[in-house]
CSV table of C-alpha atoms in Angstrom, one decimal:
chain,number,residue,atom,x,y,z
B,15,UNK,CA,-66.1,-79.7,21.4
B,16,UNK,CA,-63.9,-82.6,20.0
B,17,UNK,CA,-62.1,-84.5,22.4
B,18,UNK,CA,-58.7,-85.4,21.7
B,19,UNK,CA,-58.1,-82.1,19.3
B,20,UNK,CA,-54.8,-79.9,19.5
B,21,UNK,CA,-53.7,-77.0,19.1
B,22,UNK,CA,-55.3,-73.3,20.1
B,23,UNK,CA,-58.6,-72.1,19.3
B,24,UNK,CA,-58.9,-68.5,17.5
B,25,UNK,CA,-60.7,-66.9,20.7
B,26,UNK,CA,-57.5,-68.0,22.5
B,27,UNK,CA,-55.4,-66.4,20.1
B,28,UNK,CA,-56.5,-63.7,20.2
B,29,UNK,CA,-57.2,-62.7,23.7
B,30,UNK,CA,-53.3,-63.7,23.7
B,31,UNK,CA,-53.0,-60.9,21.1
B,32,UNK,CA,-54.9,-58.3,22.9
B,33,UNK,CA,-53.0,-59.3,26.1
B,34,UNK,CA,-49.9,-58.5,24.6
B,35,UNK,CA,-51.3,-55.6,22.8
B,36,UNK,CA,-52.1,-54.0,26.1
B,37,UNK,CA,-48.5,-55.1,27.8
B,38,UNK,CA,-46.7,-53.3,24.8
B,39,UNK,CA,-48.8,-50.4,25.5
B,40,UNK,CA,-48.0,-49.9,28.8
B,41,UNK,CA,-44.1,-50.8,28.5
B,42,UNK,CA,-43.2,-48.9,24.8
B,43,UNK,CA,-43.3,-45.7,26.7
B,44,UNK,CA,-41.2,-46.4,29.5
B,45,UNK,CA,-38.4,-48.3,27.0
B,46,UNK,CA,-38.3,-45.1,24.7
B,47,UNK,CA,-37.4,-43.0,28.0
B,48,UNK,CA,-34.9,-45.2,29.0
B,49,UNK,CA,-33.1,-45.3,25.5
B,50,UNK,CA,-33.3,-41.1,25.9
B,51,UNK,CA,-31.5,-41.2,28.9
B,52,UNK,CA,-28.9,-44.0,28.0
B,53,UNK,CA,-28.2,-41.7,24.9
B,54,UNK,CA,-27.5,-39.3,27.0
B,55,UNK,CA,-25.8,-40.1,29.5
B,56,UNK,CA,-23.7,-41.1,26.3
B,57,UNK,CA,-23.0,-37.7,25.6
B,58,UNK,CA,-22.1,-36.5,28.6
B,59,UNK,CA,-19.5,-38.9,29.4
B,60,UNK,CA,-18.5,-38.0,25.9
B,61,UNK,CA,-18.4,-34.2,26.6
B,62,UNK,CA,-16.4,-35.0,29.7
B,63,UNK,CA,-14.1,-36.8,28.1
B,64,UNK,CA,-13.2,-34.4,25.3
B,65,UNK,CA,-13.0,-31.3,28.3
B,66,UNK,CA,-10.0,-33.6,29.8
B,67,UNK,CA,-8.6,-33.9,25.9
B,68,UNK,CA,-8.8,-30.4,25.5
B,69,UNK,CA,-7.4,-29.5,28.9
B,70,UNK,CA,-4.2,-32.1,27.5
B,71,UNK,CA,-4.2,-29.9,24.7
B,72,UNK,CA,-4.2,-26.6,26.4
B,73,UNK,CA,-1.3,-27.7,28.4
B,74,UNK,CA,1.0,-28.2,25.6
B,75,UNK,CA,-0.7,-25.5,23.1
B,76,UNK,CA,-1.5,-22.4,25.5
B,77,UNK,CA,-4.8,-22.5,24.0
B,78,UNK,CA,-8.1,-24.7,23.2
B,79,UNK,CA,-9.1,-25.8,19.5
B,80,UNK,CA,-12.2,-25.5,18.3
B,81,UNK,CA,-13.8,-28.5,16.6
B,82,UNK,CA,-16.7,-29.7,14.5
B,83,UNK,CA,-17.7,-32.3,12.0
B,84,UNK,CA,-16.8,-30.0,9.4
B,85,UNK,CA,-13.6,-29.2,10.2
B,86,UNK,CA,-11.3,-31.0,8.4
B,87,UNK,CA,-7.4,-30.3,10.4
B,88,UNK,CA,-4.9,-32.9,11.5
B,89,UNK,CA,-5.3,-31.9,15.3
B,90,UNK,CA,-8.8,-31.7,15.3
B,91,UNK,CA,-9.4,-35.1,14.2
B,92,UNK,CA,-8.4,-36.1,17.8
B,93,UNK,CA,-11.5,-34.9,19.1
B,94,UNK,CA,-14.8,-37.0,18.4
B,95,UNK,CA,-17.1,-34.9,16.7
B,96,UNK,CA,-20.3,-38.3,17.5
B,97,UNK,CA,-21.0,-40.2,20.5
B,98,UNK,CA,-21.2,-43.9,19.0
B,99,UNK,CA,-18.9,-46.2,17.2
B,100,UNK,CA,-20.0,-44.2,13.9
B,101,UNK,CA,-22.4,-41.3,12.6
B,102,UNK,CA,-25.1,-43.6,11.8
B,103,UNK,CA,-24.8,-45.1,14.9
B,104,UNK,CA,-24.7,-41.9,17.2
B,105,UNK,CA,-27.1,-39.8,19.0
B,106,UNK,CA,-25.5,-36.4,19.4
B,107,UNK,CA,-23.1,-34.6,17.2
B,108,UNK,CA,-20.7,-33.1,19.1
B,109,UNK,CA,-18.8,-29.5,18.6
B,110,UNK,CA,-16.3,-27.2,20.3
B,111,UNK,CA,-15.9,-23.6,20.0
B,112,UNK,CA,-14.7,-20.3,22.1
B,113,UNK,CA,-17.1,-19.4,24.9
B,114,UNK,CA,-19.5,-16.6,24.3
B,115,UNK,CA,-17.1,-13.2,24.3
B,116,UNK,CA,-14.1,-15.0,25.0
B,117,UNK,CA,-11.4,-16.1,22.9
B,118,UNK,CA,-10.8,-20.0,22.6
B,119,UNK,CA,-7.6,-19.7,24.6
B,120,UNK,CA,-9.3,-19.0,27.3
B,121,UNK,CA,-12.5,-20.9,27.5
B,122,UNK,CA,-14.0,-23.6,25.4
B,123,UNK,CA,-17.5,-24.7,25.2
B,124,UNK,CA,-18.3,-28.3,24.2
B,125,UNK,CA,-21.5,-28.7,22.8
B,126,UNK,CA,-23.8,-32.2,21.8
B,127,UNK,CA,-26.8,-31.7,19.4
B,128,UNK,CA,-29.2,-34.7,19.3
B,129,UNK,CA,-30.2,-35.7,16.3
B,130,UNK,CA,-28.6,-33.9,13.7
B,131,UNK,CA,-28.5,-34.6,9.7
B,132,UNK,CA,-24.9,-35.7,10.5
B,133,UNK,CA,-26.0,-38.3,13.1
B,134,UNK,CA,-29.0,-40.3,13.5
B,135,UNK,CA,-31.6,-37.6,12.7
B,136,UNK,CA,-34.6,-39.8,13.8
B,137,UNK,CA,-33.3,-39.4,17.8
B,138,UNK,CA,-34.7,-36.3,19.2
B,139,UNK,CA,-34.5,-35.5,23.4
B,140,UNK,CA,-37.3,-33.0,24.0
B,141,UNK,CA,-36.7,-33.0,27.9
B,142,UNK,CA,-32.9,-31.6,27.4
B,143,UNK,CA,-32.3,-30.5,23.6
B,144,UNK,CA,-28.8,-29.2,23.5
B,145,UNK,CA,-26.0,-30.8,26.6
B,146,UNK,CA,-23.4,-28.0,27.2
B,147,UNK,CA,-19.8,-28.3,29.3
B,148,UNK,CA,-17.5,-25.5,28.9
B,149,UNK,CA,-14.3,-25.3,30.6
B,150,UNK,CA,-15.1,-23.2,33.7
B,151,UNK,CA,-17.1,-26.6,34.8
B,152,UNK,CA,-20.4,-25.3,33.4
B,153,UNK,CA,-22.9,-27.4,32.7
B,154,UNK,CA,-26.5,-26.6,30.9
B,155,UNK,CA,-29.4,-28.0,28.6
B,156,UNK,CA,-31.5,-25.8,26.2
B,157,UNK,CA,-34.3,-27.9,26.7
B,158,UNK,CA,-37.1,-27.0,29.3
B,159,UNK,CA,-36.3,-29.8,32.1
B,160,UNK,CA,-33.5,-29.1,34.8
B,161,UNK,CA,-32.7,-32.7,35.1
B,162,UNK,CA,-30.3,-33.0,32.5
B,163,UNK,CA,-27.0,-33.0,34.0
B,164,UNK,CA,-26.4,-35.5,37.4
């Protein structure tokens, strides 16, 4: 060993390296569950928000509107049909249509799908799938976990 040298030997390095190999390991996991939730706690707040719109509309209009990215209607474009500042930037698309054997001017069911082609396809949330809100106050999930909603 050489007095007076600086610096890091390679042995150092890279038990450094497998340190932080293991710390990502362990923390990866838990951030990646986090961002899930964030995203969709996104949507809901976003579903919620579009019920009160749509109640607002109802109130002057007798009746809901149905919505979705593909509609393409003056009044419509009042609803958000993404939860983020743009498609690409957005988790969940979002949608509105007439409840299961109802008509729309009497129930409306908002829906946000996670990761569609329209939206950031790479984001998937296997726990809850499909986020729900209709306009009787129902909220579900069509994934398997029956956390989804607070």
């Amino acid at each position: 060993m050489r007095h007076g040298s600086k610096g890091f030997t390679l042995v150092e390095l890279m038990a450094v390296l497998a340190i932080l190999a293991v710390l990502a390991a362990l923390v990866y996991p838990s951030y990646t569950q986090q961002v899930v939730k964030a995203r969709r706690i996104e949507a809901q707040l976003a579903l919620l928000d579009i019920m009160q719109r749509q109640e607002q509309y109802r109130a002057l209009h007798h009746s809901y509107l149905a919505f979705s990215i593909d509609t393409e209607d003056a009044d419509t474009g009042q609803f958000p049909t993404w939860t983020g500042n743009s498609a690409a930037a957005s988790a969940h698309e979002l949608d509105g249509y007439a409840c299961p054997g109802q008509e729309i001017a009497h129930c409306i069911e908002l829906r946000a799908r996670p990761g569609t082609a329209n939206v950031d396809a790479g984001f998937a949330d296997p726990d809850c799938g499909d986020l729900t809100l209709d306009s009787t106050g129902r909220q579900t999930a069509s994934g398997p976990s029956a956390r989804c909603w607070p």
